[in-house]
Coordinates of C-alpha atoms in Angstrom, one line a residue:
X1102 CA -228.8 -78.0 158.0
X1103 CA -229.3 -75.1 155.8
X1104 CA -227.2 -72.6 154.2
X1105 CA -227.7 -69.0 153.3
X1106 CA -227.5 -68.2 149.1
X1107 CA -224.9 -65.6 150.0
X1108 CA -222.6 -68.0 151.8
X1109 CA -219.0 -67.6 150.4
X1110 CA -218.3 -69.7 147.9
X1111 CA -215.2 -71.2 150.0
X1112 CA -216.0 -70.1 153.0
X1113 CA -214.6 -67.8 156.4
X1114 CA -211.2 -68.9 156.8
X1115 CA -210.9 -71.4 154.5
X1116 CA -207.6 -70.1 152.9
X1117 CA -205.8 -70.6 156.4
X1118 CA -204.4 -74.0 157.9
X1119 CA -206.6 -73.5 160.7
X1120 CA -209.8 -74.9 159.9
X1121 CA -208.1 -77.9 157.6
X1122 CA -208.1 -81.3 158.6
X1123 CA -207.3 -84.9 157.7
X1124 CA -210.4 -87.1 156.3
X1125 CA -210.3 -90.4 155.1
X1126 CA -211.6 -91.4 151.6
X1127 CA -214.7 -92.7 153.4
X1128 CA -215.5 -89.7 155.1
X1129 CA -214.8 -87.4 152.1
X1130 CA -217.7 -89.5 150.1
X1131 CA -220.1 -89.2 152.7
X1132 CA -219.5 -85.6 152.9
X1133 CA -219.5 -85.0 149.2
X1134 CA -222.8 -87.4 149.5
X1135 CA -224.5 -85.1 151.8
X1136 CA -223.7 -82.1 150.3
X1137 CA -225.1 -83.3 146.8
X1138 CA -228.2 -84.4 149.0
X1139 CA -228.4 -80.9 150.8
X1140 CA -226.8 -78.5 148.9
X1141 CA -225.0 -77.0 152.3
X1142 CA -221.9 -75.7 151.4
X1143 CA -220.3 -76.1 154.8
X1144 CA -220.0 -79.6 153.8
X1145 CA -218.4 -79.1 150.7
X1146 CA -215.7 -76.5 152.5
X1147 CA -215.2 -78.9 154.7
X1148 CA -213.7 -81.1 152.3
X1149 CA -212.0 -78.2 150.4
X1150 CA -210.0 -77.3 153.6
X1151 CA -208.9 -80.9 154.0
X1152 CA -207.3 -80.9 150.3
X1153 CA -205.7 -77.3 150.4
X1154 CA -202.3 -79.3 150.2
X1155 CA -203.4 -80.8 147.0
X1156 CA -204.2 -77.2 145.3
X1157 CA -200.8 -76.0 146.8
X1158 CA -198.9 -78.7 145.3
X1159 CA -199.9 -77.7 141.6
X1160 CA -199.8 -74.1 142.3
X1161 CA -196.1 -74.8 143.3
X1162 CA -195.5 -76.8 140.3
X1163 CA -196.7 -74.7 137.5
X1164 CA -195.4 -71.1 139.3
X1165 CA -192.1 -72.8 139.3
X1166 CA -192.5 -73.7 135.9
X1167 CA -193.9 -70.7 134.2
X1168 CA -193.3 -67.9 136.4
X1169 CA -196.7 -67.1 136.8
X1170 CA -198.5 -64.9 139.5
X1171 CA -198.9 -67.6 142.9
X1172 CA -202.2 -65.5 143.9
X1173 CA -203.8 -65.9 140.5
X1174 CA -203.1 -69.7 140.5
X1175 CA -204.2 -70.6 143.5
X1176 CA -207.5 -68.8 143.0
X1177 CA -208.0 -70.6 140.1
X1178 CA -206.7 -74.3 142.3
X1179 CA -209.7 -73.3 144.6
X1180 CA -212.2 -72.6 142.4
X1181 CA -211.4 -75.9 140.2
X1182 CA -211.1 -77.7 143.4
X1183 CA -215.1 -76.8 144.5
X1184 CA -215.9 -77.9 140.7
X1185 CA -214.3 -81.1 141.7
X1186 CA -216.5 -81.4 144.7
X1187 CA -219.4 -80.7 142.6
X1188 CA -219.0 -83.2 139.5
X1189 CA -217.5 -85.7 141.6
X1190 CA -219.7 -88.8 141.4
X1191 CA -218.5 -90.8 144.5
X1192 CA -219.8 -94.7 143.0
X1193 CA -216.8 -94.1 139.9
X1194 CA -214.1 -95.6 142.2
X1195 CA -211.4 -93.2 141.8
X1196 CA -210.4 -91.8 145.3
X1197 CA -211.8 -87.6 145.2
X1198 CA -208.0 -86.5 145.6
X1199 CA -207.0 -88.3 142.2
X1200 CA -210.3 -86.4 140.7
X1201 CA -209.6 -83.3 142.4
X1202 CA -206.1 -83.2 141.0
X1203 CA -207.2 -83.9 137.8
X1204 CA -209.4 -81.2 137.6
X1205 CA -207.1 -78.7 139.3
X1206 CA -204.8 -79.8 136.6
X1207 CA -206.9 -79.2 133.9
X1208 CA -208.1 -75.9 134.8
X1209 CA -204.5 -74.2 135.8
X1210 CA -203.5 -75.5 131.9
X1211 CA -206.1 -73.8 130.2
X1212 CA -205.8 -70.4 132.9
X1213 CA -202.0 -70.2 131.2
X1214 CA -203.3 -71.1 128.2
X1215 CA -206.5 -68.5 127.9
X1216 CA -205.2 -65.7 129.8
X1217 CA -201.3 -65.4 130.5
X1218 CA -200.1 -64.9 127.1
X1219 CA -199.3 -61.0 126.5
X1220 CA -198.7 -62.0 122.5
X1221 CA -200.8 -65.5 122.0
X1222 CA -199.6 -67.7 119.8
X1223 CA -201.4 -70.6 118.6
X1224 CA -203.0 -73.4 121.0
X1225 CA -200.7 -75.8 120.3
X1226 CA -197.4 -73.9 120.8
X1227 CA -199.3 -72.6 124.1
X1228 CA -199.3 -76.1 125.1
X1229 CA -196.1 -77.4 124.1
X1230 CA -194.6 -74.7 125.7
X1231 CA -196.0 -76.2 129.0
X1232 CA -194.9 -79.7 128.0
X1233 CA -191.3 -78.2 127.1
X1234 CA -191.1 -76.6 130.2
X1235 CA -192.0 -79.2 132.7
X1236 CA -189.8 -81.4 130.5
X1237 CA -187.1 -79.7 131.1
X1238 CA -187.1 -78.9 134.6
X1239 CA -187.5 -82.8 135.6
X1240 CA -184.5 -83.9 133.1
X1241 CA -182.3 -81.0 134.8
X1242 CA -183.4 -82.8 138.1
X1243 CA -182.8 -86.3 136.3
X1244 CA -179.3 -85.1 134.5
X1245 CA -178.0 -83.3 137.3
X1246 CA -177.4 -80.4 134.3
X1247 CA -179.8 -78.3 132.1
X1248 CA -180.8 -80.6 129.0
X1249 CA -180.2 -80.0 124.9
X1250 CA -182.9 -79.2 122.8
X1251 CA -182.4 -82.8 121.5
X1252 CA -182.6 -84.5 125.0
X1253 CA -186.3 -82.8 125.8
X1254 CA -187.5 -83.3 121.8
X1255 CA -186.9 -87.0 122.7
X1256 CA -188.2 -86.7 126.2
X1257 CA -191.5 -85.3 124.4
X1258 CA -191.4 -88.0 121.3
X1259 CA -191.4 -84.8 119.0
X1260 CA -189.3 -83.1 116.5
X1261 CA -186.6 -80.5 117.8
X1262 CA -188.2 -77.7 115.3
X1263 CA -191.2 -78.1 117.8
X1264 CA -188.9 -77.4 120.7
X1265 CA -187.4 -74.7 119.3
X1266 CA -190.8 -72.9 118.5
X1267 CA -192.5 -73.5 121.8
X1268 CA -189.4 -71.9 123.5
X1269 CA -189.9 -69.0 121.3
X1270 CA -193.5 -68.9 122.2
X1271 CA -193.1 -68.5 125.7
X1272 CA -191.3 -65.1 124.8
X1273 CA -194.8 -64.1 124.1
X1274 CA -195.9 -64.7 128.2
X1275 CA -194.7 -61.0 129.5
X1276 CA -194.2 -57.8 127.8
X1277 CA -191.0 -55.2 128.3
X1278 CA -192.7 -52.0 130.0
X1279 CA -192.1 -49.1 128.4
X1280 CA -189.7 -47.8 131.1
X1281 CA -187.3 -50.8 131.1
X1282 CA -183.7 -50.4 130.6
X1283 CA -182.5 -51.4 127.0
X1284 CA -180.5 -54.4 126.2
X1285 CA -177.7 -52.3 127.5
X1286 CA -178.4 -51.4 130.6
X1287 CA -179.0 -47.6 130.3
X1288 CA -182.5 -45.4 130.8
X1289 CA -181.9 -43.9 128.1
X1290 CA -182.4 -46.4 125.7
X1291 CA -185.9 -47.7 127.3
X1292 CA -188.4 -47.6 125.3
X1293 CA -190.7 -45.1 126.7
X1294 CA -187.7 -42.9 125.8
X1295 CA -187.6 -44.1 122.0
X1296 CA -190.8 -43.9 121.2
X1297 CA -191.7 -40.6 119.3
X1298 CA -187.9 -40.2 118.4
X1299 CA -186.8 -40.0 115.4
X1300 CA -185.7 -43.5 114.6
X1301 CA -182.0 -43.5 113.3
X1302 CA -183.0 -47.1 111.7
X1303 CA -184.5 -45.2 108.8
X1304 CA -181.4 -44.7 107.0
X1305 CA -180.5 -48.3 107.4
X1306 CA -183.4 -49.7 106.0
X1307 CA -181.7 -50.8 102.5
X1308 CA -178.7 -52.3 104.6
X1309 CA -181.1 -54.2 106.8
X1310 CA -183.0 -55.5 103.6
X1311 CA -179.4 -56.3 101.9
X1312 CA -178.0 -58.1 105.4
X1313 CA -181.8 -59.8 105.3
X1314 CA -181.1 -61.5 102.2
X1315 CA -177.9 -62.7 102.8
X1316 CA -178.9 -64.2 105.6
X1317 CA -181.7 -66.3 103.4
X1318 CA -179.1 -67.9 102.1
X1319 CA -177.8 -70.1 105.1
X1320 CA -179.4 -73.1 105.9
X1321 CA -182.1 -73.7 108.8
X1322 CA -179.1 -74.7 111.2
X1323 CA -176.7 -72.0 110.2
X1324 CA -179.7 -69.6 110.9
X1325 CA -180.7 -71.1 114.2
X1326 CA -177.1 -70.3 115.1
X1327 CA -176.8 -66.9 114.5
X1328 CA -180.1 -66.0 116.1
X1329 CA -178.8 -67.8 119.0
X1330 CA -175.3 -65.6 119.0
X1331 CA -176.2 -62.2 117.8
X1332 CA -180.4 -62.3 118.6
X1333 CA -180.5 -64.0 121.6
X1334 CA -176.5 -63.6 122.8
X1335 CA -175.7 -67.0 124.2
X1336 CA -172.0 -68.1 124.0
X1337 CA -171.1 -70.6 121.9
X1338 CA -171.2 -73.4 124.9
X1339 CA -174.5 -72.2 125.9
X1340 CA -175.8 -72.6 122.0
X1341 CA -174.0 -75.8 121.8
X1342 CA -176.0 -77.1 124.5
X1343 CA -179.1 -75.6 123.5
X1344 CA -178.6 -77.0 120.0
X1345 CA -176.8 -80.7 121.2
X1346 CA -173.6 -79.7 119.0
X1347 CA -170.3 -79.9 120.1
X1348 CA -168.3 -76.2 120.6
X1349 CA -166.2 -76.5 118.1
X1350 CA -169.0 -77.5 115.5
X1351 CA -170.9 -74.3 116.6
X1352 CA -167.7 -72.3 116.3
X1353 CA -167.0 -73.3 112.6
X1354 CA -170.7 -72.9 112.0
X1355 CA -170.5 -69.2 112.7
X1356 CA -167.3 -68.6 111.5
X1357 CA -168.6 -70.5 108.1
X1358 CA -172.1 -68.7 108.2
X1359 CA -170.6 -65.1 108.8
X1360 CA -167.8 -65.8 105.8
X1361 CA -170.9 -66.8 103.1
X1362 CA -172.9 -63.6 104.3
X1363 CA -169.4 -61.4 103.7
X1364 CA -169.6 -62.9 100.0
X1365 CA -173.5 -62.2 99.6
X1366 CA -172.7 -58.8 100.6
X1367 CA -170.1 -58.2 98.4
X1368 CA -171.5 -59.6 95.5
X1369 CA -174.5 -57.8 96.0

């Protein structure tokens, strides 16, 4: 058989159900045997189509978990999946699928990793932000409940600070467009609106830096608290589940934090 250079790379139809159909590990290796021997690309769709399911599975998994564009995804599932049919040495014993998924894998990671950041942080908070997030959604499944901060830092055999800054880097994935509402609802307030006003902010510039270094004076905890109440506006259950504290503690936290920034201020 031969195949024309300009052949799609996947092939008429081969995003559909149609065309896909059920081989067995046998008959994918003698396919993926020929088509190394050939080069004709209908082979090598051929098995594509048959492991569609396997691309859609990880698509599913890591849209769910990320909230990243299906399209994009599975484009890059495809295109990882005809790598997979072209490094795959069938005398390795592993079965293609288990390769295939692998590779799919592999290649969806480093497309978050590379290209879905709007702000990238470093590679390693990029990729603990994965691990936290895929952590977390199977121990909800597991716990019946969302888990603490604690429960997915042990999950992950790493320190809660490293939680804590991989949830902040995956603030960095989208940006706020310009015409959004403001954190109050209003149009008004977007920042399309803002920008090239004259920033009322100005005059509280030596308050801010005042208010800044009171704050400097609470502990890491007390900090995480506050950013948690005023920054990010949880409630207090809500921050002590994110933090693995009991209510009350959180309550006498804040209501200790907020008393030792009142003396800062007024001994300043």
């Amino acid at each position: 058989m031969t195949t024309s250079a300009a052949t799609d790379p996947i092939g008429p139809g081969a995003g559909g159900r149609a065309r896909s159909s059920a081989l067995s590990t046998d008959e994918v290796a003698a396919l993926i045997d020929e088509y190394h021997r050939t080069g004709d690309r209908h082979l090598r769709n051929r098995v594509v189509e048959a492991h569609l399911h396997v691309a859609d599975h990880h698509v599913s998994r890591f849209s769910r978990s990320v909230g990243a564009a299906s399209d994009d995804l599975r484009q890059t599932a495809l295109l990882a999946m005809i790598r997979a049919v072209d490094r795959f040495d069938t005398g390795v014993g592993v079965t293609f699928r288990t390769f295939a998924s692998r590779t799919i894998e592999g290649e969806l990671k480093r497309y978050l990793r590379d290209r879905a950041w709007t702000v990238r942080p470093p590679r390693r908070a990029q990729e603990l932000h994965l691990q936290v997030r895929r952590a977390s959604e199977d121990l909800s499944q597991s716990l019946g409940r969302p888990p603490t901060v604690r429960e997915v830092a042990t999950e992950l055999d790493t320190e809660v600070d490293n939680v804590l800054e991989a949830m902040e880097a995956g603030q960095a994935r989208s940006a706020t467009g310009l015409e959004a509402p403001g954190s109050d609802g209003e149009e008004s307030s977007s920042l399309g609106r803002l920008l090239g006003a004259v920033d009322p902010a100005y005059t509280e510039v030596d308050e801010r830096t005042v208010l800044r270094e009171a704050v400097a004076t609470l502990d890491e905890r007390q900090q995480l608290v506050l950013h948690l109440r005023y920054v990010e506006e949880l409630s207090q259950p809500e921050i002590a589940e994110e933090v693995g504290l009991s209510q009350s503690y959180v309550s006498r936290l804040l209501r200790g934090s907020l008393e030792q920034i009142r003396s800062e201020l007024v001994a300043s």
